[in-house]
mmCIF file with all atom_site columns, C-alpha atoms in Angstrom:
data_model
loop_
_atom_site.group_PDB
_atom_site.id
_atom_site.type_symbol
_atom_site.label_atom_id
_atom_site.label_alt_id
_atom_site.label_comp_id
_atom_site.label_asym_id
_atom_site.label_entity_id
_atom_site.label_seq_id
_atom_site.pdbx_PDB_ins_code
_atom_site.Cartn_x
_atom_site.Cartn_y
_atom_site.Cartn_z
_atom_site.occupancy
_atom_site.B_iso_or_equiv
_atom_site.pdbx_formal_charge
_atom_site.auth_seq_id
_atom_site.auth_comp_id
_atom_site.auth_asym_id
_atom_site.auth_atom_id
_atom_site.pdbx_PDB_model_num
ATOM 1   C CA . MET A 1 1   ? 24.610  -10.133 -11.723 1.00 57.00 ? 1   MET A CA 1
ATOM 2   C CA . ALA A 1 2   ? 21.858  -9.690  -9.114  1.00 65.00 ? 2   ALA A CA 1
ATOM 3   C CA . ASN A 1 3   ? 21.513  -12.196 -6.314  1.00 67.00 ? 3   ASN A CA 1
ATOM 4   C CA . LYS A 1 4   ? 18.452  -14.377 -7.062  1.00 76.00 ? 4   LYS A CA 1
ATOM 5   C CA . THR A 1 5   ? 18.513  -16.079 -3.651  1.00 89.00 ? 5   THR A CA 1
ATOM 6   C CA . TYR A 1 6   ? 16.106  -13.594 -2.033  1.00 92.00 ? 6   TYR A CA 1
ATOM 7   C CA . ILE A 1 7   ? 12.807  -12.166 -3.254  1.00 93.00 ? 7   ILE A CA 1
ATOM 8   C CA . ASN A 1 8   ? 10.874  -9.398  -1.518  1.00 95.00 ? 8   ASN A CA 1
ATOM 9   C CA . SER A 1 9   ? 8.054   -8.482  -3.862  1.00 97.00 ? 9   SER A CA 1
ATOM 10  C CA . VAL A 1 10  ? 4.519   -7.382  -2.998  1.00 97.00 ? 10  VAL A CA 1
ATOM 11  C CA . THR A 1 11  ? 1.577   -6.394  -5.192  1.00 98.00 ? 11  THR A CA 1
ATOM 12  C CA . VAL A 1 12  ? -1.679  -5.022  -3.807  1.00 98.00 ? 12  VAL A CA 1
ATOM 13  C CA . GLN A 1 13  ? -4.687  -3.786  -5.738  1.00 97.00 ? 13  GLN A CA 1
ATOM 14  C CA . GLY A 1 14  ? -7.438  -1.977  -3.925  1.00 97.00 ? 14  GLY A CA 1
ATOM 15  C CA . PHE A 1 15  ? -8.868  1.385   -2.958  1.00 97.00 ? 15  PHE A CA 1
ATOM 16  C CA . VAL A 1 16  ? -7.138  4.387   -1.362  1.00 96.00 ? 16  VAL A CA 1
ATOM 17  C CA . GLY A 1 17  ? -8.432  5.211   2.119   1.00 96.00 ? 17  GLY A CA 1
ATOM 18  C CA . ALA A 1 18  ? -7.733  8.965   2.265   1.00 95.00 ? 18  ALA A CA 1
ATOM 19  C CA . ASP A 1 19  ? -6.414  11.739  0.023   1.00 94.00 ? 19  ASP A CA 1
ATOM 20  C CA . ALA A 1 20  ? -2.617  11.762  -0.165  1.00 92.00 ? 20  ALA A CA 1
ATOM 21  C CA . GLU A 1 21  ? -0.306  14.491  -1.391  1.00 89.00 ? 21  GLU A CA 1
ATOM 22  C CA . PRO A 1 22  ? 3.465   14.327  -1.849  1.00 91.00 ? 22  PRO A CA 1
ATOM 23  C CA . LYS A 1 23  ? 5.429   15.932  1.003   1.00 92.00 ? 23  LYS A CA 1
ATOM 24  C CA . ASN A 1 24  ? 8.801   17.587  0.573   1.00 91.00 ? 24  ASN A CA 1
ATOM 25  C CA . LEU A 1 25  ? 11.034  16.717  3.521   1.00 92.00 ? 25  LEU A CA 1
ATOM 26  C CA . ASP A 1 26  ? 14.096  18.447  4.900   1.00 90.00 ? 26  ASP A CA 1
ATOM 27  C CA . GLY A 1 27  ? 17.065  17.523  2.758   1.00 89.00 ? 27  GLY A CA 1
ATOM 28  C CA . GLY A 1 28  ? 15.075  17.658  -0.475  1.00 89.00 ? 28  GLY A CA 1
ATOM 29  C CA . LYS A 1 29  ? 13.484  14.183  -0.371  1.00 92.00 ? 29  LYS A CA 1
ATOM 30  C CA . THR A 1 30  ? 9.859   13.701  -1.400  1.00 93.00 ? 30  THR A CA 1
ATOM 31  C CA . VAL A 1 31  ? 7.536   11.063  0.068   1.00 94.00 ? 31  VAL A CA 1
ATOM 32  C CA . LEU A 1 32  ? 3.944   10.075  -0.594  1.00 95.00 ? 32  LEU A CA 1
ATOM 33  C CA . ASN A 1 33  ? 2.219   8.038   2.144   1.00 95.00 ? 33  ASN A CA 1
ATOM 34  C CA . PHE A 1 34  ? -1.241  6.519   1.867   1.00 97.00 ? 34  PHE A CA 1
ATOM 35  C CA . SER A 1 35  ? -3.187  3.382   2.736   1.00 97.00 ? 35  SER A CA 1
ATOM 36  C CA . VAL A 1 36  ? -4.815  0.870   0.397   1.00 97.00 ? 36  VAL A CA 1
ATOM 37  C CA . ALA A 1 37  ? -7.718  -1.369  1.395   1.00 97.00 ? 37  ALA A CA 1
ATOM 38  C CA . THR A 1 38  ? -8.031  -4.885  0.031   1.00 97.00 ? 38  THR A CA 1
ATOM 39  C CA . SER A 1 39  ? -10.763 -7.393  0.857   1.00 94.00 ? 39  SER A CA 1
ATOM 40  C CA . ARG A 1 40  ? -10.856 -11.114 1.311   1.00 91.00 ? 40  ARG A CA 1
ATOM 41  C CA . PHE A 1 41  ? -13.752 -13.452 1.920   1.00 90.00 ? 41  PHE A CA 1
ATOM 42  C CA . ARG A 1 42  ? -14.077 -16.396 4.281   1.00 89.00 ? 42  ARG A CA 1
ATOM 43  C CA . GLY A 1 43  ? -16.817 -18.996 4.476   1.00 86.00 ? 43  GLY A CA 1
ATOM 44  C CA . GLU A 1 44  ? -19.564 -19.958 2.069   1.00 86.00 ? 44  GLU A CA 1
ATOM 45  C CA . GLY A 1 45  ? -23.201 -19.097 1.460   1.00 83.00 ? 45  GLY A CA 1
ATOM 46  C CA . GLU A 1 46  ? -24.911 -17.060 4.161   1.00 85.00 ? 46  GLU A CA 1
ATOM 47  C CA . THR A 1 47  ? -21.945 -17.451 6.508   1.00 86.00 ? 47  THR A CA 1
ATOM 48  C CA . ARG A 1 48  ? -19.564 -15.815 4.036   1.00 89.00 ? 48  ARG A CA 1
ATOM 49  C CA . GLU A 1 49  ? -17.829 -12.800 5.615   1.00 91.00 ? 49  GLU A CA 1
ATOM 50  C CA . GLN A 1 50  ? -15.773 -10.024 4.063   1.00 92.00 ? 50  GLN A CA 1
ATOM 51  C CA . PHE A 1 51  ? -12.611 -8.819  5.811   1.00 94.00 ? 51  PHE A CA 1
ATOM 52  C CA . THR A 1 52  ? -10.762 -5.625  4.940   1.00 96.00 ? 52  THR A CA 1
ATOM 53  C CA . GLU A 1 53  ? -6.978  -5.429  5.199   1.00 96.00 ? 53  GLU A CA 1
ATOM 54  C CA . TRP A 1 54  ? -5.215  -2.039  5.246   1.00 97.00 ? 54  TRP A CA 1
ATOM 55  C CA . HIS A 1 55  ? -1.759  -1.695  3.691   1.00 97.00 ? 55  HIS A CA 1
ATOM 56  C CA . ARG A 1 56  ? 0.487   1.303   4.358   1.00 97.00 ? 56  ARG A CA 1
ATOM 57  C CA . ILE A 1 57  ? 2.239   2.552   1.220   1.00 97.00 ? 57  ILE A CA 1
ATOM 58  C CA . ALA A 1 58  ? 5.326   4.781   0.977   1.00 96.00 ? 58  ALA A CA 1
ATOM 59  C CA . ALA A 1 59  ? 6.534   6.126   -2.365  1.00 96.00 ? 59  ALA A CA 1
ATOM 60  C CA . TRP A 1 60  ? 9.802   8.059   -2.438  1.00 95.00 ? 60  TRP A CA 1
ATOM 61  C CA . GLY A 1 61  ? 11.614  10.454  -4.739  1.00 92.00 ? 61  GLY A CA 1
ATOM 62  C CA . LYS A 1 62  ? 10.695  10.592  -8.396  1.00 93.00 ? 62  LYS A CA 1
ATOM 63  C CA . LEU A 1 63  ? 7.772   8.172   -8.014  1.00 95.00 ? 63  LEU A CA 1
ATOM 64  C CA . ALA A 1 64  ? 6.232   10.309  -5.259  1.00 93.00 ? 64  ALA A CA 1
ATOM 65  C CA . SER A 1 65  ? 6.624   13.439  -7.373  1.00 88.00 ? 65  SER A CA 1
ATOM 66  C CA . THR A 1 66  ? 5.376   12.019  -10.662 1.00 89.00 ? 66  THR A CA 1
ATOM 67  C CA . ILE A 1 67  ? 2.325   10.165  -9.325  1.00 88.00 ? 67  ILE A CA 1
ATOM 68  C CA . GLY A 1 68  ? 1.073   13.400  -7.736  1.00 78.00 ? 68  GLY A CA 1
ATOM 69  C CA . ASN A 1 69  ? -2.036  13.468  -5.569  1.00 83.00 ? 69  ASN A CA 1
ATOM 70  C CA . VAL A 1 70  ? -3.787  10.174  -4.895  1.00 90.00 ? 70  VAL A CA 1
ATOM 71  C CA . ALA A 1 71  ? -7.469  10.689  -4.085  1.00 93.00 ? 71  ALA A CA 1
ATOM 72  C CA . LYS A 1 72  ? -9.580  8.827   -1.556  1.00 95.00 ? 72  LYS A CA 1
ATOM 73  C CA . GLY A 1 73  ? -11.446 6.021   -3.296  1.00 95.00 ? 73  GLY A CA 1
ATOM 74  C CA . ALA A 1 74  ? -9.013  5.761   -6.227  1.00 95.00 ? 74  ALA A CA 1
ATOM 75  C CA . HIS A 1 75  ? -8.518  2.205   -7.464  1.00 96.00 ? 75  HIS A CA 1
ATOM 76  C CA . VAL A 1 76  ? -4.773  1.541   -7.509  1.00 96.00 ? 76  VAL A CA 1
ATOM 77  C CA . LYS A 1 77  ? -2.297  -1.241  -8.129  1.00 97.00 ? 77  LYS A CA 1
ATOM 78  C CA . VAL A 1 78  ? 0.925   -0.920  -6.119  1.00 97.00 ? 78  VAL A CA 1
ATOM 79  C CA . GLU A 1 79  ? 4.082   -2.973  -6.607  1.00 98.00 ? 79  GLU A CA 1
ATOM 80  C CA . GLY A 1 80  ? 6.992   -2.780  -4.208  1.00 98.00 ? 80  GLY A CA 1
ATOM 81  C CA . GLU A 1 81  ? 8.884   -4.320  -1.302  1.00 97.00 ? 81  GLU A CA 1
ATOM 82  C CA . LEU A 1 82  ? 7.675   -5.128  2.194   1.00 97.00 ? 82  LEU A CA 1
ATOM 83  C CA . ARG A 1 83  ? 9.676   -3.266  4.844   1.00 97.00 ? 83  ARG A CA 1
ATOM 84  C CA . SER A 1 84  ? 9.503   -3.403  8.621   1.00 96.00 ? 84  SER A CA 1
ATOM 85  C CA . ARG A 1 85  ? 10.499  -0.753  11.114  1.00 90.00 ? 85  ARG A CA 1
ATOM 86  C CA . GLU A 1 86  ? 10.463  -0.501  14.860  1.00 93.00 ? 86  GLU A CA 1
ATOM 87  C CA . TYR A 1 87  ? 9.867   2.456   17.132  1.00 91.00 ? 87  TYR A CA 1
ATOM 88  C CA . ASP A 1 88  ? 9.263   3.157   20.816  1.00 92.00 ? 88  ASP A CA 1
ATOM 89  C CA . GLY A 1 89  ? 5.559   3.466   21.554  1.00 90.00 ? 89  GLY A CA 1
ATOM 90  C CA . SER A 1 90  ? 3.835   4.398   24.803  1.00 92.00 ? 90  SER A CA 1
ATOM 91  C CA . ASN A 1 91  ? 3.613   0.681   25.737  1.00 92.00 ? 91  ASN A CA 1
ATOM 92  C CA . GLY A 1 92  ? 7.074   -0.361  24.542  1.00 93.00 ? 92  GLY A CA 1
ATOM 93  C CA . LYS A 1 93  ? 8.520   -1.350  21.190  1.00 94.00 ? 93  LYS A CA 1
ATOM 94  C CA . VAL A 1 94  ? 6.162   -1.325  18.218  1.00 94.00 ? 94  VAL A CA 1
ATOM 95  C CA . GLN A 1 95  ? 6.897   -3.097  14.947  1.00 94.00 ? 95  GLN A CA 1
ATOM 96  C CA . THR A 1 96  ? 5.077   -1.960  11.840  1.00 93.00 ? 96  THR A CA 1
ATOM 97  C CA . TYR A 1 97  ? 5.174   -2.880  8.172   1.00 96.00 ? 97  TYR A CA 1
ATOM 98  C CA . GLU A 1 98  ? 4.758   -0.864  4.993   1.00 96.00 ? 98  GLU A CA 1
ATOM 99  C CA . ILE A 1 99  ? 5.100   -1.397  1.285   1.00 98.00 ? 99  ILE A CA 1
ATOM 100 C CA . VAL A 1 100 ? 7.798   0.766   -0.270  1.00 98.00 ? 100 VAL A CA 1
ATOM 101 C CA . ALA A 1 101 ? 6.417   1.261   -3.761  1.00 97.00 ? 101 ALA A CA 1
ATOM 102 C CA . ASN A 1 102 ? 8.458   1.075   -6.944  1.00 96.00 ? 102 ASN A CA 1
ATOM 103 C CA . LYS A 1 103 ? 5.377   1.285   -9.195  1.00 97.00 ? 103 LYS A CA 1
ATOM 104 C CA . ILE A 1 104 ? 1.926   2.807   -8.660  1.00 96.00 ? 104 ILE A CA 1
ATOM 105 C CA . GLU A 1 105 ? -0.789  2.516   -11.267 1.00 95.00 ? 105 GLU A CA 1
ATOM 106 C CA . VAL A 1 106 ? -4.056  4.428   -10.921 1.00 94.00 ? 106 VAL A CA 1
ATOM 107 C CA . LEU A 1 107 ? -6.570  2.165   -12.641 1.00 93.00 ? 107 LEU A CA 1
ATOM 108 C CA . ALA A 1 108 ? -9.147  3.422   -15.107 1.00 80.00 ? 108 ALA A CA 1
ATOM 109 C CA . LYS A 1 109 ? -12.542 4.516   -13.832 1.00 66.00 ? 109 LYS A CA 1
ATOM 110 C CA . GLU A 1 110 ? -14.138 1.647   -15.764 1.00 56.00 ? 110 GLU A CA 1
ATOM 111 C CA . ALA A 1 111 ? -12.081 -0.836  -13.720 1.00 50.00 ? 111 ALA A CA 1
ATOM 112 C CA . GLN A 1 112 ? -13.244 0.848   -10.504 1.00 48.00 ? 112 GLN A CA 1
ATOM 113 C CA . GLU A 1 113 ? -16.901 0.574   -11.512 1.00 53.00 ? 113 GLU A CA 1
ATOM 114 C CA . ALA A 1 114 ? -16.501 -3.086  -12.551 1.00 54.00 ? 114 ALA A CA 1
ATOM 115 C CA . ALA A 1 115 ? -15.083 -3.926  -9.120  1.00 54.00 ? 115 ALA A CA 1
ATOM 116 C CA . ALA A 1 116 ? -17.999 -2.328  -7.273  1.00 55.00 ? 116 ALA A CA 1
#
């Protein structure tokens, strides 16, 4: 039975920032990387401001191969797990986060137009 003590589940729905194509890596693995923009609003009336958040997405293996190309501007819903990684940058250690997708749904064009 799975351990129910921990939950790491993320869902984002937004628009793809740039065209993405699956890449075949050494060792036979396939990965698809792209970014999704979501928006949130703060304030009310004339002082209401929109803020855009960018989310890095990584899809691996079969999911990366079966979803195929993801076009800039596509309206997508991504479900997955939040993962962190650290690397050495020019100014020291850098910590970054990405969503490792386990499901990607390209939403119908009608849903894209309704959101605009």
